[in-house]
Amino acid sequence: MSLAADERPEVQRAATCLDLAPPSAAKQPIMEHYTQPDGQIYQSARCSHKSLLFNFLAGSGYRELFSSSRNRGSNSYLNMRLSRAEYKEIVRCTEQLRPTRQYMKMLKDKFPNHSQSTLLSIFSLEYQKRTKRTISRHHAPDVIESHYQRYLSEARAHPTAPVLLELANEVDLSPALMARIILERFLQGLDGEMPSKTVLNGMLKEPSLIPDQILAKNIYQCTINDCCYGPLVDCIKHAIGQEHEVLLRDKLNERNLSFLDENQLRAMGYDKTPDIILEVPVAVEGHIVHWIESKASFGDDHSHRTYLNEQFWSYWNRFGPGLVIYWYGFIGELDCQRDRGILLKDCFPTDIVTLCNATQQHRLPESQNREKE
């Protein structure tokens, strides 16, 4: 059965959350409560929204992306800090993979001892690097026309087949990016001029707006089968980032730590701020921490170097030493700036020492000495 005609409740709810309805389906109002396939009801639209999207995108194993971060510190804790050798081994195995659910399952089966969220984050970063190196050749006018004419030919011969998805995999291009190129060429043929980004993005998010039904189904298939690009993935990434910022605030509140978040800091006139500024500094593993930055991704060499230059050193200059949490892990060798004031962790620290704790620990030996006297 075509994914565009998939009537499974979790598929339809995921599409509804994004206004990404199948072309044959009428838009339905977003529900406040969602039922998971196992029958569990999620009262939080935020949590159910993301869980359903990820479950649909790559199977039920993607629940780990949301449950693992909240359960860190339990017996099931997975260390997401990888050695450079482990990281390079994973990267080598991603070089020939495509950004589809089937290939993500293959990667998980290859590395069963690593967190699936870590594997997905590493693959996504590597695939984006690969795409940046090759995307220009797919935007050449003659190549676009070749892709478009081939799509038309295959769609006429096999109107129910996922021809656009198969074409994207064959030429090693992200399905969502292939969908964008073909849709843009289609609209250009209708009006004789390039469509606006607003129109193009609107049709990619809601394929039912596309006047050609077969193309609409192909666009939909590409969008929901791409785990690196497209409106579905953009929504997921935004939701994950928000989820982990909420998680960080919850953890701080549990420890009764006073802090200012990014919105409060911006209201105070700061233009570039970390996610959290601690009103009273704490110590983590013997290092003073004034601020905390949440990164819902894996920290590889390229991304960490970029963050250091564009964010972390700026925070250090303004607010002093701080902590960066890469929730989906990082290359262990990158945690080499501790003495200079930037500490890396893959979870919320459990050994936080506050001013109150330090004072009590200092007073304890004194009281013991007085008792001996």
Tab-separated table of C-alpha atoms in Angstrom:
chain	number	residue	atom	x	y	z
A	1	MET	CA	0.000	0.000	0.000
A	2	SER	CA	1.245	3.482	-0.806
A	3	LEU	CA	2.365	5.503	2.180
A	4	ALA	CA	0.286	8.377	0.847
A	5	ALA	CA	-2.806	6.242	1.331
A	6	ASP	CA	-1.713	4.853	4.674
A	7	GLU	CA	-4.719	4.946	6.980
A	8	ARG	CA	-3.012	3.860	10.202
A	9	PRO	CA	-4.163	6.181	13.022
A	10	GLU	CA	-0.630	7.095	14.095
A	11	VAL	CA	0.227	8.084	10.493
A	12	GLN	CA	-2.840	10.269	10.144
A	13	ARG	CA	-2.271	11.923	13.550
A	14	ALA	CA	1.364	12.642	12.722
A	15	ALA	CA	0.334	14.192	9.421
A	16	THR	CA	-2.364	16.244	11.140
A	17	CYS	CA	0.117	17.627	13.691
A	18	LEU	CA	2.117	19.146	10.859
A	19	ASP	CA	-0.829	20.038	8.626
A	20	LEU	CA	0.890	17.479	6.408
A	21	ALA	CA	-2.231	15.615	5.408
A	22	PRO	CA	-2.174	12.925	2.697
A	23	PRO	CA	-3.433	14.403	-0.588
A	24	SER	CA	-6.549	12.232	-0.483
A	25	ALA	CA	-7.410	13.199	3.085
A	26	ALA	CA	-9.396	16.168	4.311
A	27	LYS	CA	-7.726	18.293	6.962
A	28	GLN	CA	-8.788	17.397	10.488
A	29	PRO	CA	-8.511	19.601	13.569
A	30	ILE	CA	-5.526	18.865	15.787
A	31	MET	CA	-6.591	16.683	18.713
A	32	GLU	CA	-5.672	17.583	22.270
A	33	HIS	CA	-5.160	13.949	23.293
A	34	TYR	CA	-3.449	11.257	21.250
A	35	THR	CA	-3.519	7.507	21.648
A	36	GLN	CA	-0.301	5.567	21.060
A	37	PRO	CA	-0.448	2.229	19.214
A	38	ASP	CA	-0.054	0.464	22.578
A	39	GLY	CA	-3.162	2.222	23.851
A	40	GLN	CA	-1.420	4.695	26.139
A	41	ILE	CA	-2.889	8.197	26.264
A	42	TYR	CA	-0.529	11.153	26.306
A	43	GLN	CA	-2.130	14.194	27.913
A	44	SER	CA	0.633	16.531	26.726
A	45	ALA	CA	0.164	17.540	23.108
A	46	ARG	CA	3.843	18.456	23.028
A	47	CYS	CA	5.079	14.995	24.039
A	48	SER	CA	2.562	13.003	21.995
A	49	HIS	CA	3.183	15.188	18.971
A	50	LYS	CA	6.882	14.344	18.895
A	51	SER	CA	6.553	10.716	19.930
A	52	LEU	CA	4.072	10.014	17.172
A	53	LEU	CA	6.152	11.761	14.557
A	54	PHE	CA	9.271	9.843	15.483
A	55	ASN	CA	7.463	6.530	15.849
A	56	PHE	CA	6.091	6.980	12.372
A	57	LEU	CA	9.364	8.189	10.917
A	58	ALA	CA	11.498	5.266	11.993
A	59	GLY	CA	9.476	2.785	14.008
A	60	SER	CA	8.784	2.445	17.698
A	61	GLY	CA	12.502	2.423	18.547
A	62	TYR	CA	12.521	6.191	18.212
A	63	ARG	CA	10.711	6.518	21.521
A	64	GLU	CA	14.201	6.270	22.993
A	65	LEU	CA	14.891	9.770	21.705
A	66	PHE	CA	12.457	11.121	24.257
A	67	SER	CA	12.511	8.556	27.064
A	68	SER	CA	16.291	8.131	27.309
A	69	SER	CA	17.046	11.712	28.279
A	70	ARG	CA	14.514	11.724	31.099
A	71	ASN	CA	15.651	8.339	32.385
A	72	ARG	CA	19.380	9.019	32.451
A	73	GLY	CA	20.962	8.006	35.714
A	74	SER	CA	18.924	4.813	36.019
A	75	ASN	CA	20.359	1.331	35.590
A	76	SER	CA	19.509	1.470	31.893
A	77	TYR	CA	21.750	4.492	31.363
A	78	LEU	CA	23.709	4.415	28.108
A	79	ASN	CA	27.012	6.259	27.923
A	80	MET	CA	26.782	8.445	24.830
A	81	ARG	CA	30.340	9.713	25.129
A	82	LEU	CA	32.225	7.966	22.294
A	83	SER	CA	35.940	7.632	21.675
A	84	ARG	CA	37.149	9.028	18.375
A	85	ALA	CA	37.782	5.487	17.132
A	86	GLU	CA	34.182	4.460	17.902
A	87	TYR	CA	32.895	7.597	16.200
A	88	LYS	CA	34.958	7.004	13.061
A	89	GLU	CA	33.741	3.419	12.821
A	90	ILE	CA	30.131	4.609	12.850
A	91	VAL	CA	30.888	7.333	10.294
A	92	ARG	CA	32.463	4.792	7.920
A	93	CYS	CA	29.271	2.747	8.033
A	94	THR	CA	27.101	5.786	7.205
A	95	GLU	CA	28.948	6.715	4.020
A	96	GLN	CA	26.748	4.631	1.715
A	97	LEU	CA	23.472	4.939	3.619
A	98	ARG	CA	20.429	6.869	2.441
A	99	PRO	CA	18.265	9.022	4.761
A	100	THR	CA	15.365	6.565	4.980
A	101	ARG	CA	13.795	4.536	7.773
A	102	GLN	CA	15.046	1.246	6.329
A	103	TYR	CA	18.669	2.386	6.360
A	104	MET	CA	18.320	3.714	9.905
A	105	LYS	CA	17.202	0.261	11.010
A	106	MET	CA	20.286	-1.207	9.330
A	107	LEU	CA	22.507	1.212	11.253
A	108	LYS	CA	20.844	0.313	14.539
A	109	ASP	CA	21.314	-3.417	13.832
A	110	LYS	CA	24.991	-2.806	13.027
A	111	PHE	CA	25.632	-1.013	16.346
A	112	PRO	CA	23.199	-2.530	18.865
A	113	ASN	CA	25.259	-1.353	21.858
A	114	HIS	CA	24.974	2.320	20.941
A	115	SER	CA	22.007	4.558	21.594
A	116	GLN	CA	19.732	4.813	18.570
A	117	SER	CA	19.354	8.542	19.141
A	118	THR	CA	23.136	8.919	19.008
A	119	LEU	CA	23.335	6.914	15.769
A	120	LEU	CA	20.612	8.980	14.136
A	121	SER	CA	22.238	12.248	15.179
A	122	ILE	CA	25.640	11.150	13.839
A	123	PHE	CA	24.113	9.980	10.570
A	124	SER	CA	22.155	13.203	10.162
A	125	LEU	CA	25.281	15.332	10.652
A	126	GLU	CA	27.306	13.216	8.223
A	127	TYR	CA	24.564	13.132	5.612
A	128	GLN	CA	24.198	16.908	5.728
A	129	LYS	CA	27.952	17.257	5.123
A	130	ARG	CA	27.670	14.873	2.165
A	131	THR	CA	24.692	16.786	0.763
A	132	LYS	CA	26.490	20.145	0.980
A	133	ARG	CA	29.309	18.677	-1.116
A	134	THR	CA	27.021	17.344	-3.852
A	135	ILE	CA	23.832	19.443	-3.919
A	136	SER	CA	25.134	21.958	-6.460
A	137	ARG	CA	25.233	19.397	-9.271
A	138	HIS	CA	21.560	18.562	-8.744
A	139	HIS	CA	20.639	22.234	-9.172
A	140	ALA	CA	22.215	22.517	-12.633
A	141	PRO	CA	19.396	23.370	-15.125
A	142	ASP	CA	20.115	20.387	-17.370
A	143	VAL	CA	20.153	17.997	-14.409
A	144	ILE	CA	16.883	19.393	-13.050
A	145	GLU	CA	15.261	18.937	-16.460
A	146	SER	CA	16.611	15.408	-16.708
A	147	HIS	CA	15.231	14.508	-13.273
A	148	TYR	CA	11.872	16.098	-14.106
A	149	GLN	CA	11.433	14.397	-17.465
A	150	ARG	CA	12.387	11.074	-15.981
A	151	TYR	CA	9.860	11.548	-13.207
A	152	LEU	CA	7.123	12.359	-15.728
A	153	SER	CA	7.947	9.281	-17.786
A	154	GLU	CA	8.038	6.935	-14.795
A	155	ALA	CA	4.884	8.438	-13.260
A	156	ARG	CA	2.931	7.923	-16.481
A	157	ALA	CA	4.098	4.307	-16.725
A	158	HIS	CA	3.630	3.516	-13.015
A	159	PRO	CA	1.155	6.020	-11.506
A	160	THR	CA	0.860	4.176	-8.171
A	161	ALA	CA	4.595	3.541	-7.629
A	162	PRO	CA	6.796	5.790	-5.431
A	163	VAL	CA	8.817	6.838	-8.475
A	164	LEU	CA	10.128	10.108	-7.008
A	165	LEU	CA	11.360	8.385	-3.867
A	166	GLU	CA	13.084	5.700	-5.938
A	167	LEU	CA	14.650	8.337	-8.198
A	168	ALA	CA	16.018	10.228	-5.176
A	169	ASN	CA	17.599	7.060	-3.778
A	170	GLU	CA	19.068	6.149	-7.164
A	171	VAL	CA	20.835	9.494	-7.656
A	172	ASP	CA	21.815	9.717	-3.946
A	173	LEU	CA	19.792	12.827	-3.135
A	174	SER	CA	17.659	13.473	-0.080
A	175	PRO	CA	14.031	12.539	-0.947
A	176	ALA	CA	12.743	15.803	0.550
A	177	LEU	CA	15.244	17.852	-1.486
A	178	MET	CA	14.340	15.915	-4.636
A	179	ALA	CA	10.678	16.630	-3.931
A	180	ARG	CA	11.450	20.343	-3.635
A	181	ILE	CA	13.356	20.411	-6.941
A	182	ILE	CA	10.639	18.550	-8.865
A	183	LEU	CA	7.790	20.569	-7.361
A	184	GLU	CA	9.573	23.827	-8.156
A	185	ARG	CA	10.054	22.694	-11.780
A	186	PHE	CA	6.400	21.630	-12.005
A	187	LEU	CA	5.138	25.000	-10.742
A	188	GLN	CA	7.514	26.831	-13.062
A	189	GLY	CA	5.975	24.937	-15.980
A	190	LEU	CA	2.479	25.985	-14.921
A	191	ASP	CA	3.095	29.714	-14.516
A	192	GLY	CA	6.201	30.241	-16.607
A	193	GLU	CA	8.083	31.752	-13.670
A	194	MET	CA	9.754	30.639	-10.445
A	195	PRO	CA	7.254	30.098	-7.618
A	196	SER	CA	7.634	32.080	-4.409
A	197	LYS	CA	9.123	30.368	-1.360
A	198	THR	CA	5.827	30.842	0.459
A	199	VAL	CA	3.887	28.928	-2.178
A	200	LEU	CA	6.552	26.244	-2.503
A	201	ASN	CA	6.900	25.675	1.247
A	202	GLY	CA	3.139	25.658	1.686
A	203	MET	CA	2.711	22.872	-0.858
A	204	LEU	CA	5.573	20.842	0.599
A	205	LYS	CA	3.934	21.031	4.029
A	206	GLU	CA	0.476	20.319	2.636
A	207	PRO	CA	0.694	18.263	-0.575
A	208	SER	CA	-3.108	18.361	-1.003
A	209	LEU	CA	-2.594	21.904	-2.355
A	210	ILE	CA	-0.657	20.539	-5.345
A	211	PRO	CA	-2.989	20.443	-8.386
A	212	ASP	CA	-1.446	17.237	-9.770
A	213	GLN	CA	-2.666	14.307	-7.644
A	214	ILE	CA	0.092	11.881	-8.649
A	215	LEU	CA	2.810	14.446	-7.955
A	216	ALA	CA	1.140	15.287	-4.635
A	217	LYS	CA	1.364	11.641	-3.523
A	218	ASN	CA	4.996	11.407	-4.609
A	219	ILE	CA	5.863	14.589	-2.698
A	220	TYR	CA	4.146	13.193	0.383
A	221	GLN	CA	6.035	9.892	0.123
A	222	CYS	CA	9.372	11.696	-0.131
A	223	THR	CA	8.609	13.939	2.831
A	224	ILE	CA	7.613	11.218	5.275
A	225	ASN	CA	10.461	8.882	4.270
A	226	ASP	CA	13.278	11.409	4.750
A	227	CYS	CA	14.912	11.478	8.198
A	228	CYS	CA	17.298	14.384	7.507
A	229	TYR	CA	15.481	17.043	5.466
A	230	GLY	CA	11.976	18.371	4.851
A	231	PRO	CA	9.126	19.986	6.832
A	232	LEU	CA	8.498	16.858	8.915
A	233	VAL	CA	12.118	16.692	10.081
A	234	ASP	CA	12.225	20.458	10.680
A	235	CYS	CA	9.233	20.120	12.985
A	236	ILE	CA	10.808	17.181	14.806
A	237	LYS	CA	14.132	18.967	15.305
A	238	HIS	CA	12.386	22.035	16.678
A	239	ALA	CA	10.277	19.879	18.988
A	240	ILE	CA	13.335	17.968	20.252
A	241	GLY	CA	15.197	21.188	20.989
A	242	GLN	CA	12.224	22.548	22.928
A	243	GLU	CA	11.800	19.249	24.792
A	244	HIS	CA	15.373	19.258	26.057
A	245	GLU	CA	15.235	22.890	27.124
A	246	VAL	CA	12.144	22.015	29.164
A	247	LEU	CA	13.953	18.952	30.522
A	248	LEU	CA	16.899	21.103	31.582
A	249	ARG	CA	14.650	23.569	33.408
A	250	ASP	CA	12.832	20.697	35.118
A	251	LYS	CA	16.124	19.234	36.344
A	252	LEU	CA	17.243	22.597	37.710
A	253	ASN	CA	13.924	23.092	39.485
A	254	GLU	CA	14.198	19.621	41.021
A	255	ARG	CA	17.532	20.692	42.546
A	256	ASN	CA	16.063	24.036	43.693
A	257	LEU	CA	18.660	25.945	41.678
A	258	SER	CA	17.808	29.562	40.881
A	259	PHE	CA	18.310	30.488	37.224
A	260	LEU	CA	17.337	32.747	34.339
A	261	ASP	CA	16.363	31.174	31.015
A	262	GLU	CA	17.001	32.462	27.512
A	263	ASN	CA	13.703	34.339	27.239
A	264	GLN	CA	14.243	36.157	30.532
A	265	LEU	CA	17.772	37.118	29.514
A	266	ARG	CA	16.618	38.505	26.178
A	267	ALA	CA	13.958	40.539	27.941
A	268	MET	CA	16.802	42.012	30.006
A	269	GLY	CA	18.555	43.152	26.824
A	270	TYR	CA	21.066	40.363	26.181
A	271	ASP	CA	21.337	39.572	22.468
A	272	LYS	CA	23.384	36.356	22.584
A	273	THR	CA	22.767	34.155	25.581
A	274	PRO	CA	23.078	30.515	26.692
A	275	ASP	CA	19.922	28.590	27.523
A	276	ILE	CA	20.460	28.988	31.270
A	277	ILE	CA	22.301	31.447	33.520
A	278	LEU	CA	22.645	30.251	37.108
A	279	GLU	CA	21.983	33.074	39.566
A	280	VAL	CA	24.271	31.312	42.040
A	281	PRO	CA	27.173	29.374	40.445
A	282	VAL	CA	27.621	25.661	41.162
A	283	ALA	CA	30.506	23.225	40.881
A	284	VAL	CA	30.417	20.151	38.631
A	285	GLU	CA	33.268	17.634	38.913
A	286	GLY	CA	35.382	20.317	40.561
A	287	HIS	CA	34.698	22.979	37.908
A	288	ILE	CA	32.715	26.172	38.473
A	289	VAL	CA	29.626	26.544	36.247
A	290	HIS	CA	27.869	29.875	35.656
A	291	TRP	CA	25.811	28.926	32.596
A	292	ILE	CA	24.411	25.844	30.833
A	293	GLU	CA	23.803	25.315	27.122
A	294	SER	CA	21.523	22.506	25.906
A	295	LYS	CA	22.318	20.813	22.573
A	296	ALA	CA	19.872	18.133	21.411
A	297	SER	CA	22.414	16.613	19.037
A	298	PHE	CA	25.703	14.731	18.895
A	299	GLY	CA	28.860	16.796	19.312
A	300	ASP	CA	31.273	15.992	16.475
A	301	ASP	CA	34.430	17.885	15.524
A	302	HIS	CA	32.804	20.218	13.009
A	303	SER	CA	29.700	21.139	15.011
A	304	HIS	CA	31.599	21.564	18.297
A	305	ARG	CA	34.239	23.760	16.679
A	306	THR	CA	31.477	25.894	15.153
A	307	TYR	CA	29.669	26.188	18.477
A	308	LEU	CA	32.910	27.117	20.261
A	309	ASN	CA	33.643	29.950	17.852
A	310	GLU	CA	30.092	31.259	17.472
A	311	GLN	CA	28.601	30.656	20.921
A	312	PHE	CA	30.566	29.047	23.742
A	313	TRP	CA	33.600	31.365	23.883
A	314	SER	CA	31.255	34.334	23.649
A	315	TYR	CA	29.323	33.027	26.653
A	316	TRP	CA	32.594	32.438	28.492
A	317	ASN	CA	33.703	36.035	27.855
A	318	ARG	CA	30.424	37.452	29.156
A	319	PHE	CA	29.417	35.118	31.951
A	320	GLY	CA	32.456	33.034	32.913
A	321	PRO	CA	32.929	29.244	32.793
A	322	GLY	CA	29.988	27.032	31.845
A	323	LEU	CA	28.597	23.609	30.980
A	324	VAL	CA	27.452	22.252	27.597
A	325	ILE	CA	25.123	19.225	27.536
A	326	TYR	CA	25.157	17.230	24.299
A	327	TRP	CA	22.124	15.078	25.052
A	328	TYR	CA	22.927	12.590	22.271
A	329	GLY	CA	26.604	12.294	23.058
A	330	PHE	CA	29.906	13.672	21.826
A	331	ILE	CA	33.433	12.645	20.927
A	332	GLY	CA	35.183	12.225	24.266
A	333	GLU	CA	38.413	13.861	23.111
A	334	LEU	CA	36.547	17.134	22.560
A	335	ASP	CA	36.134	17.574	26.316
A	336	CYS	CA	39.552	19.203	26.545
A	337	GLN	CA	38.623	22.772	27.535
A	338	ARG	CA	37.700	22.146	31.156
A	339	ASP	CA	40.663	24.065	32.559
A	340	ARG	CA	39.777	26.985	30.284
A	341	GLY	CA	36.166	27.022	31.489
A	342	ILE	CA	33.994	24.877	29.169
A	343	LEU	CA	32.811	21.508	30.481
A	344	LEU	CA	31.057	18.877	28.306
A	345	LYS	CA	28.501	16.332	29.542
A	346	ASP	CA	26.056	13.941	27.848
A	347	CYS	CA	23.392	14.249	30.568
A	348	PHE	CA	22.363	16.487	33.425
A	349	PRO	CA	25.092	16.187	36.094
A	350	THR	CA	24.220	14.301	39.265
A	351	ASP	CA	27.182	15.505	41.362
A	352	ILE	CA	26.351	19.202	41.542
A	353	VAL	CA	27.874	21.017	44.508
A	354	THR	CA	26.067	24.181	45.561
A	355	LEU	CA	27.249	26.941	47.852
A	356	CYS	CA	25.043	25.524	50.592
A	357	ASN	CA	26.519	22.015	50.168
A	358	ALA	CA	30.054	23.374	50.203
A	359	THR	CA	29.379	25.352	53.386
A	360	GLN	CA	27.929	22.312	55.135
A	361	GLN	CA	30.867	20.145	54.079
A	362	HIS	CA	33.274	22.787	55.374
A	363	ARG	CA	31.501	23.036	58.714
A	364	LEU	CA	31.332	19.278	59.262
A	365	PRO	CA	35.065	18.768	59.997
A	366	GLU	CA	35.016	21.789	62.352
A	367	SER	CA	32.119	20.373	64.373
A	368	GLN	CA	33.821	16.980	64.526
A	369	ASN	CA	36.998	18.589	65.879
A	370	ARG	CA	35.044	20.453	68.574
A	371	GLU	CA	33.368	17.205	69.649
A	372	LYS	CA	36.811	15.555	70.027
A	373	GLU	CA	37.993	18.403	72.193
